[in-house]
């Protein structure tokens, strides 16, 4: 039956091509019109698949050569060609093959005086211009000249024809050669004048499509450099900017506003950033002959070039978007297979034996002391205090500003000679939160603050006394906050700076000690030992005082309609109306003398503290500031992380901040993410917390670019603006703004000190060692955590030594502070008294590198180390001099593999700036090959699917985790990442990258909420729970362990409960997030303005069916009246003598056409 139906349609199309009988052709055309006017576009695709385009083109060629032309045949033919052609991807090629280009142009020229016929020709011309080659040919053959005759001069007569001509012209101008030809012939100025005429005379907004079509023409012409220059010379910026002002409050004019905004942004004259060089303000001399010259990745065409801007491709995150090209997938099976190889001499691995003391520990203390008699001091002193191993610094070449440490930090924390500050034992129960003892706090405060020489190995000539940057200077406010007797010591000095020691002492006396796992004096002590390139002298208050998560989660910010285009128009206003632009530099790292801080009514900025990043602040208007981030050290890129202080604000005034040198081409700031803010006044009133803040937030491409010369040879790097507005909670407060919740190196080190002193040494085996020294001379800690053996019994010791390893690490990218918060949750859970944690420690030995890139974190970088390298792209061949933390972490993994103890699970904690939720990236040969479309011989390629077990478990137990966001593909561009290298070279099946969003969740319990530090820490603890369940599911367990597990948790109930809470976590995820309510296209070569919308042209064609040939068009708005195809068929054949008709019978059953369409996709 299907064959009969298909053959019926083919007979119909074949007859159309070969018949010369006018009535037969008219009847066939009327049947096709009937069929294609019903249902969906699938019917048209069905006709195309049966050769419908070729048949119609052949019929057009035949009809056009008839003298005189038979318009009763030509008009329905042209209508059908327009409808079919716009859905036929190869229509342009078919037109060229049929040599129909000249025929269509000839018909248009011959019908210049007959607008009904001309309109039909213009529709087909527009469809033909969708093909690159065809539109170029049409331009050469004079199509644009013809169209300009139709659309000029301005007239409201024949508006349908004018609209069709303008839309055809817009399609032709997508060709760069046509755009160049239009500019050379002066058409751009004519288009601007014509647009002005239509805009001024269309008071009732009845001709939006004509105005939009003219703007599309201008948009395409300005895709080329010559077009932009001519547009600026013709005052196009002023004309469009002025015209759009009275359109902003009419939602019906959104198509106009959107395109005008695109044109204005694109034609805004390119400028370099207002900095002396795009390279970092800081530099670091690398050891040996290494050079810190790293070209930018993903460079784009120089902005001086005559071409379209290239689309950006961001390879920064391990992100596998559906739009990525499959050619990046690794399809070489030999490269995908595990291949144990060494990148160094095997004898070097012996040095890493000292990093595994747990394998040779004799546990003498199990007999010598009892837990009840062991005081906190005894516990600390009984542990080793001398280095158990020595790994040299990254280099023996000393930087002039540093004195390199000549030995590693001890296993258990501070070096000999350093003052050890002890805190009382804390409660580790699940429901209780630890609190500091105020008496102990007061006892240690003075020692902590005044001990300036406590860091081992400090150069006496180099003073490293840290101070708090001045606090809020409102004297009356101090009287409320501090005791009157302290008033003399805390009042601001004439210069605005407070006496540091008195300030810190008073603050510590006021500190309630109610922030779990944080001690200000521990932080001060650790911060003194930090070595930074800028030689920081100030502490950031939030890091010193601490952060307490708010008691609620904040929903994602709802995007206000029109906010992005309004921000872009504000930027354009600076160029058009510069009268109110101040342009005052108020903060400048490069030239401090050029800044003007303290100007009345002006904010004061500061960023020279650990992890701080703000290079320059420029006051644009009274309450608006442009901010420039510093590049990563020894680099000219990676501007994304920011963390800075701002003060001297007014109350309830919306300040606008524009960070103008961001680099990623998109951000979660466009999809509900907010930055974070910390208020000093709020903290001192008992609310010490980072909060999500900001409104009117958006992220878009701006007009700043980096020339080849300024970028060190990099061509045309473009920048993006993150803009947000903030109302500060207090007048004259001191507030801190950051990209995400900061987590500094000193915070991490002090956190480890607290965890070590509060663990239960009879239950928790803890060793803190130094993996290596970084390039900057800072120790990179390595932790070993497991359970102490129950006794010195042989079986207990054997169980201890044979526990499988889990290797965790975080913060290889400094700007991904969320990874550190997840790691914090993991560490706190691992050393806690939670019975599940106790069982987990008995199942695994954990090797943890909590911060792989300390130098980057300390110096406020976003992605790189001091060498200017992305350390997560150095795992194939790391350098011991340039990448010491990667080199020695990989060496330790090599050592574990060499002794047959390769980790069961390896996980690298990261943050993701462009996706929601928490998810894992893993590695799979088969999934990679399947995704690439390769044939997979399952007999030859076998693979353990155990890599999917852990993410499936986490999907059930962790509210923020989403399995459907996970990916297990191996890309060529990721071959040098930790995940892939550990999988290939170490043979670790479960090798993962865990990505945590900066924003929030689109699924589950936290759907619609932004993640805070509490949720991130929870993810770290749930990861531990997942590891325990993985052990119980995948590895043989003793009866004792299984019995303990059965008492602690019923796995099935746990999984069921979490599945119910996840509220649909397992549902299929289509997109990362829905598009914004308004979507502005910032790539000039894109066609996202709905130009390819079939419904518009279809609607025009349908409206045309109501026309009567020869009828004069109204000068007003086109009506929406239509008539059916059957009425149209009657219009053409009713005048024919039916008795003499030789037309084919219209019985559809005889042709099999209608029934054929009924069975085809509708």
Short mmCIF file of N, CA, C and O in Angstrom, two decimals, residues 920 922-928 930 943-952 963 967-968 983 988-992 1030:
data_model
loop_
_atom_site.label_atom_id
_atom_site.label_comp_id
_atom_site.label_asym_id
_atom_site.label_seq_id
_atom_site.Cartn_x
_atom_site.Cartn_y
_atom_site.Cartn_z
N UNK A 920 29.65 14.19 38.00
CA UNK A 920 30.97 13.59 37.80
C UNK A 920 31.28 13.46 36.32
O UNK A 920 30.39 13.22 35.50
N UNK A 922 33.68 10.91 34.18
CA UNK A 922 34.48 9.69 34.28
C UNK A 922 35.04 9.33 32.93
O UNK A 922 35.04 10.14 31.99
N UNK A 923 35.50 8.10 32.79
CA UNK A 923 36.13 7.65 31.55
C UNK A 923 35.58 6.29 31.14
O UNK A 923 35.53 5.37 31.95
N UNK A 924 35.19 6.18 29.89
CA UNK A 924 34.68 4.92 29.35
C UNK A 924 35.09 4.79 27.89
O UNK A 924 34.87 5.73 27.10
N UNK A 925 35.66 3.65 27.54
CA UNK A 925 36.02 3.40 26.14
C UNK A 925 34.77 3.26 25.29
O UNK A 925 34.61 3.93 24.26
N UNK A 926 33.87 2.41 25.73
CA UNK A 926 32.70 2.11 24.90
C UNK A 926 31.81 3.33 24.72
O UNK A 926 31.33 3.60 23.61
N UNK A 927 31.55 4.06 25.78
CA UNK A 927 30.67 5.22 25.66
C UNK A 927 31.27 6.27 24.74
O UNK A 927 30.56 6.94 23.99
N UNK A 928 32.59 6.40 24.78
CA UNK A 928 33.25 7.36 23.90
C UNK A 928 33.12 6.94 22.44
O UNK A 928 32.79 7.75 21.57
N UNK A 930 30.88 4.87 21.14
CA UNK A 930 29.48 4.94 20.73
C UNK A 930 29.08 6.37 20.40
O UNK A 930 28.41 6.63 19.41
N UNK A 943 34.73 -4.03 28.89
CA UNK A 943 34.88 -2.93 29.84
C UNK A 943 34.04 -3.17 31.08
O UNK A 943 32.88 -3.57 30.98
N UNK A 944 34.65 -2.97 32.21
CA UNK A 944 33.95 -3.05 33.48
C UNK A 944 33.11 -1.78 33.64
O UNK A 944 33.62 -0.66 33.57
N UNK A 945 31.81 -1.94 33.83
CA UNK A 945 30.93 -0.77 33.94
C UNK A 945 30.86 -0.26 35.38
O UNK A 945 30.00 0.55 35.71
N UNK A 946 31.79 -0.72 36.21
CA UNK A 946 31.79 -0.28 37.60
C UNK A 946 32.02 1.20 37.78
O UNK A 946 31.75 1.75 38.85
N UNK A 947 32.49 1.89 36.73
CA UNK A 947 32.70 3.33 36.83
C UNK A 947 31.38 4.08 37.01
O UNK A 947 31.36 5.24 37.43
N UNK A 948 30.27 3.43 36.70
CA UNK A 948 28.96 4.09 36.84
C UNK A 948 28.34 3.90 38.23
O UNK A 948 27.37 4.57 38.57
N UNK A 949 28.89 3.00 39.02
CA UNK A 949 28.26 2.67 40.30
C UNK A 949 28.25 3.86 41.26
O UNK A 949 27.21 4.19 41.83
N UNK A 950 29.41 4.49 41.44
CA UNK A 950 29.48 5.59 42.40
C UNK A 950 28.57 6.76 42.00
O UNK A 950 27.82 7.26 42.86
N UNK A 951 28.57 7.22 40.76
CA UNK A 951 27.64 8.31 40.44
C UNK A 951 26.17 7.92 40.62
O UNK A 951 25.35 8.76 41.00
N UNK A 952 25.84 6.67 40.37
CA UNK A 952 24.46 6.24 40.59
C UNK A 952 24.11 6.29 42.08
O UNK A 952 23.00 6.68 42.45
N UNK A 963 22.72 12.55 38.26
CA UNK A 963 23.37 11.54 37.41
C UNK A 963 23.31 11.93 35.94
O UNK A 963 24.26 11.71 35.18
N UNK A 967 29.05 12.65 32.61
CA UNK A 967 29.54 12.22 31.30
C UNK A 967 30.75 11.33 31.50
O UNK A 967 31.54 11.53 32.43
N UNK A 968 30.89 10.35 30.60
CA UNK A 968 32.00 9.41 30.71
C UNK A 968 32.76 9.33 29.40
O UNK A 968 33.31 8.29 29.03
N UNK A 983 43.32 7.46 34.84
CA UNK A 983 42.58 6.33 34.26
C UNK A 983 43.47 5.52 33.32
O UNK A 983 43.49 4.29 33.40
N UNK A 988 43.19 3.20 36.90
CA UNK A 988 42.13 3.38 37.90
C UNK A 988 40.79 3.48 37.18
O UNK A 988 40.54 4.46 36.46
N UNK A 989 39.96 2.48 37.35
CA UNK A 989 38.66 2.45 36.66
C UNK A 989 37.78 3.61 37.08
O UNK A 989 37.15 4.25 36.25
N UNK A 990 37.76 3.87 38.38
CA UNK A 990 36.88 4.92 38.92
C UNK A 990 37.70 6.20 39.10
O UNK A 990 37.96 6.63 40.22
N UNK A 991 38.08 6.78 38.01
CA UNK A 991 38.83 8.05 38.02
C UNK A 991 37.87 9.16 37.60
O UNK A 991 37.35 9.14 36.47
N UNK A 992 37.66 10.12 38.47
CA UNK A 992 36.61 11.11 38.25
C UNK A 992 37.11 12.55 38.43
O UNK A 992 38.07 12.81 39.14
N UNK A 1030 29.53 2.19 48.07
CA UNK A 1030 30.29 1.56 46.98
C UNK A 1030 31.09 0.39 47.50
O UNK A 1030 31.14 -0.68 46.87
#
